[in-house]
CSV table of N, CA and C in Angstrom, one decimal:
chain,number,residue,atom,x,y,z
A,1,UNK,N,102.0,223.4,253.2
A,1,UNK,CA,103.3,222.9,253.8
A,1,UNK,C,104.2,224.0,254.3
A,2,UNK,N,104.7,223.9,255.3
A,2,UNK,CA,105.9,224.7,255.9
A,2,UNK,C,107.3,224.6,255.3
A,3,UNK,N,108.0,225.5,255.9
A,3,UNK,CA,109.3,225.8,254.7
A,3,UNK,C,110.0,224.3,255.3
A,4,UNK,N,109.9,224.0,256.7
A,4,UNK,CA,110.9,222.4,256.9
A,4,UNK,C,110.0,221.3,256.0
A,5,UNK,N,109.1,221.5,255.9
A,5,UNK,CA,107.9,220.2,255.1
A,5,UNK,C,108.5,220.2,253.7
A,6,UNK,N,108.7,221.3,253.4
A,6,UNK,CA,109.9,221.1,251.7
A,6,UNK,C,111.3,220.9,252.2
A,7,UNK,N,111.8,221.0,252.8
A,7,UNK,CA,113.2,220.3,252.8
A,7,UNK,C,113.0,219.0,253.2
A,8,UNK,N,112.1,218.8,254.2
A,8,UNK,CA,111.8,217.0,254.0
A,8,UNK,C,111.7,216.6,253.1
A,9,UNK,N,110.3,217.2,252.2
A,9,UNK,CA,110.0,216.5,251.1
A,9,UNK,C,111.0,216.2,250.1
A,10,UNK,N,112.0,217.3,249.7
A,10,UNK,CA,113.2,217.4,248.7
A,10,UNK,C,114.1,216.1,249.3
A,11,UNK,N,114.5,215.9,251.0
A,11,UNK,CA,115.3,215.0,251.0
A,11,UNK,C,114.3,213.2,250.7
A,12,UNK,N,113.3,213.5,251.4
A,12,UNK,CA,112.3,212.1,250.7
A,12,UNK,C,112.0,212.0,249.2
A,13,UNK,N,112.6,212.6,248.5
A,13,UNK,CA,112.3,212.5,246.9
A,13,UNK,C,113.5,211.8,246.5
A,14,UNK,N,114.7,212.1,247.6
A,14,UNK,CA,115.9,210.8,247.0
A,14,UNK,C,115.5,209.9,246.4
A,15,UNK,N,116.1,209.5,245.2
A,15,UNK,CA,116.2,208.0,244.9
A,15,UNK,C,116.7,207.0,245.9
A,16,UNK,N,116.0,206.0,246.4
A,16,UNK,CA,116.8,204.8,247.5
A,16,UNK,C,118.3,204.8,247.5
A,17,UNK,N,119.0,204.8,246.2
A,17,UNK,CA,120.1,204.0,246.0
A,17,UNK,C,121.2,205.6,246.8
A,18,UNK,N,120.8,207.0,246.4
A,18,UNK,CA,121.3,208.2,247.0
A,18,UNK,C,120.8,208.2,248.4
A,19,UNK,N,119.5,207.8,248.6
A,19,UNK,CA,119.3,208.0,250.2
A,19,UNK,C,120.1,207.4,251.0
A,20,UNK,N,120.4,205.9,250.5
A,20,UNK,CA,121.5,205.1,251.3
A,20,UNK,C,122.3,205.4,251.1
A,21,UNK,N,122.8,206.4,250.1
A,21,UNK,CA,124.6,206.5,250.4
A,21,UNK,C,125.1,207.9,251.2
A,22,UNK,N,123.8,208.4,252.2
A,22,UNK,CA,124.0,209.9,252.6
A,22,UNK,C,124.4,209.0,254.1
A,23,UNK,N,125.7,208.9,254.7
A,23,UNK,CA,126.6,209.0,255.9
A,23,UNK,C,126.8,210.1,256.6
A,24,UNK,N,126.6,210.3,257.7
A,24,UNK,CA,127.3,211.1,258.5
A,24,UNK,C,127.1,212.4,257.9
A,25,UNK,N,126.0,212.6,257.9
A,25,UNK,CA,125.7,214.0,257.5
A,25,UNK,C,124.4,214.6,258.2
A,26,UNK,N,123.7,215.7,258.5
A,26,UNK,CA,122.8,216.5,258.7
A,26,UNK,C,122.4,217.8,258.2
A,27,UNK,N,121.3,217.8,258.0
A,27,UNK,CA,120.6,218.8,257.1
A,27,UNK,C,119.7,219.8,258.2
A,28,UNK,N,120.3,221.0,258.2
A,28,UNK,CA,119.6,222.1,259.3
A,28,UNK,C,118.7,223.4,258.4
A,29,UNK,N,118.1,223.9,259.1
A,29,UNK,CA,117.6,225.2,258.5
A,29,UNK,C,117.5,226.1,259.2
A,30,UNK,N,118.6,226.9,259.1
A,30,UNK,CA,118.6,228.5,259.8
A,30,UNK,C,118.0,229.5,259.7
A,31,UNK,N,117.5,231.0,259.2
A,31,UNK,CA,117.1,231.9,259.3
A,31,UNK,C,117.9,232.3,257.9
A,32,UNK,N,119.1,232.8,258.5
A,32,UNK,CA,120.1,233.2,256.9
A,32,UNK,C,121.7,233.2,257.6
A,33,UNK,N,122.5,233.2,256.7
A,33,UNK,CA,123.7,233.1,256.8
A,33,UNK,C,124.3,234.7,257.1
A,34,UNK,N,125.4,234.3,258.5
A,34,UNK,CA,125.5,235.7,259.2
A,34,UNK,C,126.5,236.5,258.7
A,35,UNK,N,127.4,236.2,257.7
A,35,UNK,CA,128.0,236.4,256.3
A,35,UNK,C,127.6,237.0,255.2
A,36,UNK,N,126.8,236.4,254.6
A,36,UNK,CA,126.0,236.3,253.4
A,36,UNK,C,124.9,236.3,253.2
A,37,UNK,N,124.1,237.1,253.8
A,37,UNK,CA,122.6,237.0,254.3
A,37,UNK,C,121.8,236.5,253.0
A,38,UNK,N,122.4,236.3,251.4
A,38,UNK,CA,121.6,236.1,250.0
A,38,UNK,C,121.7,234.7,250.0
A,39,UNK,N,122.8,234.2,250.5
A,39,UNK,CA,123.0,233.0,250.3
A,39,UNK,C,122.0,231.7,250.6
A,40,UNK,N,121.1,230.5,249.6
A,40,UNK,CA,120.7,229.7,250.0
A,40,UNK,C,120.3,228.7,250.3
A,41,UNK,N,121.7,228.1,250.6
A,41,UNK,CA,122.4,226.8,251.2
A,41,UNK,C,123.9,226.8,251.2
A,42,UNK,N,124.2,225.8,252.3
A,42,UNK,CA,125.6,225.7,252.6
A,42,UNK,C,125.9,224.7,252.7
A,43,UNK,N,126.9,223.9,252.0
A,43,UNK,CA,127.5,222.2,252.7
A,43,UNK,C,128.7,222.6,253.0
A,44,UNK,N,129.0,222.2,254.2
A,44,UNK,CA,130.4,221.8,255.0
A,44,UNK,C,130.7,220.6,255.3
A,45,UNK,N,131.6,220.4,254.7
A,45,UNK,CA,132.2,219.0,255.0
A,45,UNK,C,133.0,218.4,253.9
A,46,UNK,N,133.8,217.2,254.0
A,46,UNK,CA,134.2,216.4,253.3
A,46,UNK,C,133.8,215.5,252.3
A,47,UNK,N,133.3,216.2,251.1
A,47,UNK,CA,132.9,215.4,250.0
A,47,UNK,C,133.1,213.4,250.0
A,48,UNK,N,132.2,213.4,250.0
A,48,UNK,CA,132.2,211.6,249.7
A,48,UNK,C,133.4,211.1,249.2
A,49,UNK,N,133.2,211.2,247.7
A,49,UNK,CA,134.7,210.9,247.4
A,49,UNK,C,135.8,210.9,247.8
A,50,UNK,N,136.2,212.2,248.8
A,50,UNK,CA,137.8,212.2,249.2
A,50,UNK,C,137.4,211.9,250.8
A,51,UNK,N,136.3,211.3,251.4
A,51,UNK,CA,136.4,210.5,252.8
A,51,UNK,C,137.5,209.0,252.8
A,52,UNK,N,138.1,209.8,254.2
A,52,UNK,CA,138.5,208.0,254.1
A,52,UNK,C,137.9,207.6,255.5
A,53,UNK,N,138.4,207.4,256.5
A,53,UNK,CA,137.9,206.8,257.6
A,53,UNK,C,136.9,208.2,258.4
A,54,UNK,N,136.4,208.0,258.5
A,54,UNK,CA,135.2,208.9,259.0
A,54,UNK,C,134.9,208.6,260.8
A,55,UNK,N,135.5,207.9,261.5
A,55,UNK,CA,135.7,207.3,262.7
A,55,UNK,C,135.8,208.7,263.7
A,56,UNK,N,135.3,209.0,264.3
A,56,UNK,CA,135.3,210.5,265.4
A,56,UNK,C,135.1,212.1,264.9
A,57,UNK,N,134.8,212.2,263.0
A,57,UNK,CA,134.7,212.9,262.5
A,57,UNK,C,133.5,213.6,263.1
A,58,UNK,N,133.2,214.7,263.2
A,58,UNK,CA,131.5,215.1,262.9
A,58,UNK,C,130.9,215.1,261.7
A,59,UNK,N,129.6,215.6,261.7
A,59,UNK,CA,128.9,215.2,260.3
A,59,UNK,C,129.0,216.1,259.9
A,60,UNK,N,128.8,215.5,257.9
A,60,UNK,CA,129.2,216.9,256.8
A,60,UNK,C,127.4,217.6,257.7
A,61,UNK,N,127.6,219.0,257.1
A,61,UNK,CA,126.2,219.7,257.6
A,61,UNK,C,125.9,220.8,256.2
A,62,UNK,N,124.9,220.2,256.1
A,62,UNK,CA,124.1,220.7,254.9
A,62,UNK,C,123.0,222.3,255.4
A,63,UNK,N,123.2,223.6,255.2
A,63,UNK,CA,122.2,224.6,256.0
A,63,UNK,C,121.7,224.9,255.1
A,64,UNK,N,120.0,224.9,255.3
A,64,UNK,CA,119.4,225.5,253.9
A,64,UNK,C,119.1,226.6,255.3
A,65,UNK,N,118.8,228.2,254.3
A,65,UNK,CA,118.8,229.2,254.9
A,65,UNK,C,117.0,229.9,254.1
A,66,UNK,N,116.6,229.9,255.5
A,66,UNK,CA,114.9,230.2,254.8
A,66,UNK,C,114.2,231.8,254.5
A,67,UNK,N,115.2,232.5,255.5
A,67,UNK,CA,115.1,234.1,255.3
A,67,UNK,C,114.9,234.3,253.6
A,68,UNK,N,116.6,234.0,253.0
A,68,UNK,CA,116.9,234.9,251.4
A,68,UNK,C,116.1,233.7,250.5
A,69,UNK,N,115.6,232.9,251.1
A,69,UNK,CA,114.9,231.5,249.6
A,69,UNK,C,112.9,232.4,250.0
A,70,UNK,N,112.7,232.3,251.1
A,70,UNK,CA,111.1,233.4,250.9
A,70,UNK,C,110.8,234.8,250.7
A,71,UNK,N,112.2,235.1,250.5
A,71,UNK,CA,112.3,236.7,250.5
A,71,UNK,C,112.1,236.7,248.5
A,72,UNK,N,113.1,235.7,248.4
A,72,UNK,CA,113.3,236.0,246.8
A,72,UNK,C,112.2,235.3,245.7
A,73,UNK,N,111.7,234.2,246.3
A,73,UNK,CA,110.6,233.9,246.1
A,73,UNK,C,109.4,233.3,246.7
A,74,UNK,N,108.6,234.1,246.7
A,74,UNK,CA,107.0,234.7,247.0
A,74,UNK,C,106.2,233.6,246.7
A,75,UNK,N,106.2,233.3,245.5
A,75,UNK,CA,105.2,231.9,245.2
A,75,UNK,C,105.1,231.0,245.5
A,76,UNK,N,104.4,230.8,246.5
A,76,UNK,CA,104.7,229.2,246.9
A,76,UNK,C,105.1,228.1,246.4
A,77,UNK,N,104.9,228.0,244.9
A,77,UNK,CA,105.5,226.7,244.1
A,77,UNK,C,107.0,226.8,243.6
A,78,UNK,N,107.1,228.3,243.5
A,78,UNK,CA,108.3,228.9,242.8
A,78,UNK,C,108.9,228.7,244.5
A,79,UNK,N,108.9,228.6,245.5
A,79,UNK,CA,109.5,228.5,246.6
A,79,UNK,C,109.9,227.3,246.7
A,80,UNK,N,108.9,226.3,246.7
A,80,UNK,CA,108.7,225.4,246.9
A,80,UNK,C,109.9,224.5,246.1
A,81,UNK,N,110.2,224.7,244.4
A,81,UNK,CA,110.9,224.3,243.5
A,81,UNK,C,112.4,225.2,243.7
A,82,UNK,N,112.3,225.8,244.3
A,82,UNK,CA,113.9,226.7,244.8
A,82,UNK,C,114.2,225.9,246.1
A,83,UNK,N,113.3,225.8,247.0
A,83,UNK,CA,114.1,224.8,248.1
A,83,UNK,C,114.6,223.5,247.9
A,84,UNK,N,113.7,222.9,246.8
A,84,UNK,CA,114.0,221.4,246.2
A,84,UNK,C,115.2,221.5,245.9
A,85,UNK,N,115.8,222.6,244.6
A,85,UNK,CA,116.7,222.8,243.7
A,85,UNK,C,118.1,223.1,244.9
A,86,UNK,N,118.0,224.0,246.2
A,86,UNK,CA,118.8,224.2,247.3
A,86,UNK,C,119.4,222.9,247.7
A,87,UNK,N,118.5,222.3,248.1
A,87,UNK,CA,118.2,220.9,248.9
A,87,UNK,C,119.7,219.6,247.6
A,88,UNK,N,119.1,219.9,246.5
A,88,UNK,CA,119.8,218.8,245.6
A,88,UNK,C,120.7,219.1,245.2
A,89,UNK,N,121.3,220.7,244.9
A,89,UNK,CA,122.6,221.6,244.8
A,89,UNK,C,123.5,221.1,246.0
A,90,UNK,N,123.2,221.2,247.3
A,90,UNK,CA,123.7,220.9,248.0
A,90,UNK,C,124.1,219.1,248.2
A,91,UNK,N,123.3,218.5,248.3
A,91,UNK,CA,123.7,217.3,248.4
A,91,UNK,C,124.7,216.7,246.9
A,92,UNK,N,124.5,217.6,246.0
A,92,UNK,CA,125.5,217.4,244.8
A,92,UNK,C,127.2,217.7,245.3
A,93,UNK,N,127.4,218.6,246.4
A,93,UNK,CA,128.7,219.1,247.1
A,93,UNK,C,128.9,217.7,247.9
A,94,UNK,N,128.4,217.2,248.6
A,94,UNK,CA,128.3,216.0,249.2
A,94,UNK,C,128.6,215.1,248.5
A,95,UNK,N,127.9,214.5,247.3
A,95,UNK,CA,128.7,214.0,246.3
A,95,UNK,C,129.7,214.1,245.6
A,96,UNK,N,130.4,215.3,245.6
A,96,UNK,CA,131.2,215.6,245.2
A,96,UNK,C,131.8,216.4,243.7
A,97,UNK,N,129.9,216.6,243.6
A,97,UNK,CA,130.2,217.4,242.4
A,97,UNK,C,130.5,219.1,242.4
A,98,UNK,N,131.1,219.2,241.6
A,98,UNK,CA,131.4,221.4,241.7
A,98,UNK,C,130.5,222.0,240.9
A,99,UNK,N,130.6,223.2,241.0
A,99,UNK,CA,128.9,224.4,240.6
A,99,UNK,C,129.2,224.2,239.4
A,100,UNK,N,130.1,223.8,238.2
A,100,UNK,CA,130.3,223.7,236.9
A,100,UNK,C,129.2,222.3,236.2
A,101,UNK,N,129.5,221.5,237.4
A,101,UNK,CA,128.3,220.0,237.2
A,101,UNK,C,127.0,220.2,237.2
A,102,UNK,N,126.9,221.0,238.7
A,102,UNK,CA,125.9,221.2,238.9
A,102,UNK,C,125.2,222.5,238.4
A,103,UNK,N,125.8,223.0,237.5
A,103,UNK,CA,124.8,224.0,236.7
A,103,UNK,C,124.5,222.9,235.2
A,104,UNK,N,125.3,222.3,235.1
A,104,UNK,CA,125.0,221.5,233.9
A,104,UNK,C,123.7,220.2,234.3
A,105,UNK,N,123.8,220.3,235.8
A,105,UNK,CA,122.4,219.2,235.7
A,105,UNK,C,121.3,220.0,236.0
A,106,UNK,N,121.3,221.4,236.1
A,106,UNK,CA,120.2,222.1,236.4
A,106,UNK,C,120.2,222.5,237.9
A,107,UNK,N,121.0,222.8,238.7
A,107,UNK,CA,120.9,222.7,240.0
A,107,UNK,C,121.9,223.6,240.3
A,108,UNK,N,121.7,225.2,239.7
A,108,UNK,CA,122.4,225.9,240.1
A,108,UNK,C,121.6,227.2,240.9
């Protein structure tokens, strides 16, 4: 599988009931962030919870970054399970959870 064939896969492993509640959003994959070249994902945008009318908004934008996630892991399964973990980290910002939640559900 290719590094986009796991970010698909992570976003097709949603549960139904999360896949339907992903609005107005897009999930990209860049090279690395021109900032923070370590960094291995980004969400921008307005957490679910505090949306209100969403009407001419653009979409939240989720970047998983593929450079620092193959650089730091080598193993394909160990890559494989770090883009998953990117992929659901991030969509937890989307939800509206903060890195204190999401280290407590494993997804830091």
């Amino acid at each position: 599988m290719t590094f986009d064939d796991h970010v698909a896969a992570a976003l097709d492993s949603l549960p139904p009931d999360l896949s339907a509640a992903l609005e107005n959003i897009v999930v990209v994959i860049e090279d690395e962030h021109p900032e923070d070249p370590d960094l291995f994902g980004l969400y921008e945008g307005i957490p679910l919870p505090e949306r209100g009318d969403m009407a001419g908004e653009l979409p939240d934008r989720i970047t998983i970054f593929r450079l620092p996630l193959q650089e730091e892991f080598e193993d394909p399964a160990e890559l494989e399970r770090e883009i998953r973990i990117t992929v659901l980290h991030e969509l937890g910002h989307y939800f509206g959870l903060d890195e204190e939640r999401l280290a407590d559900l494993g997804y830091e």
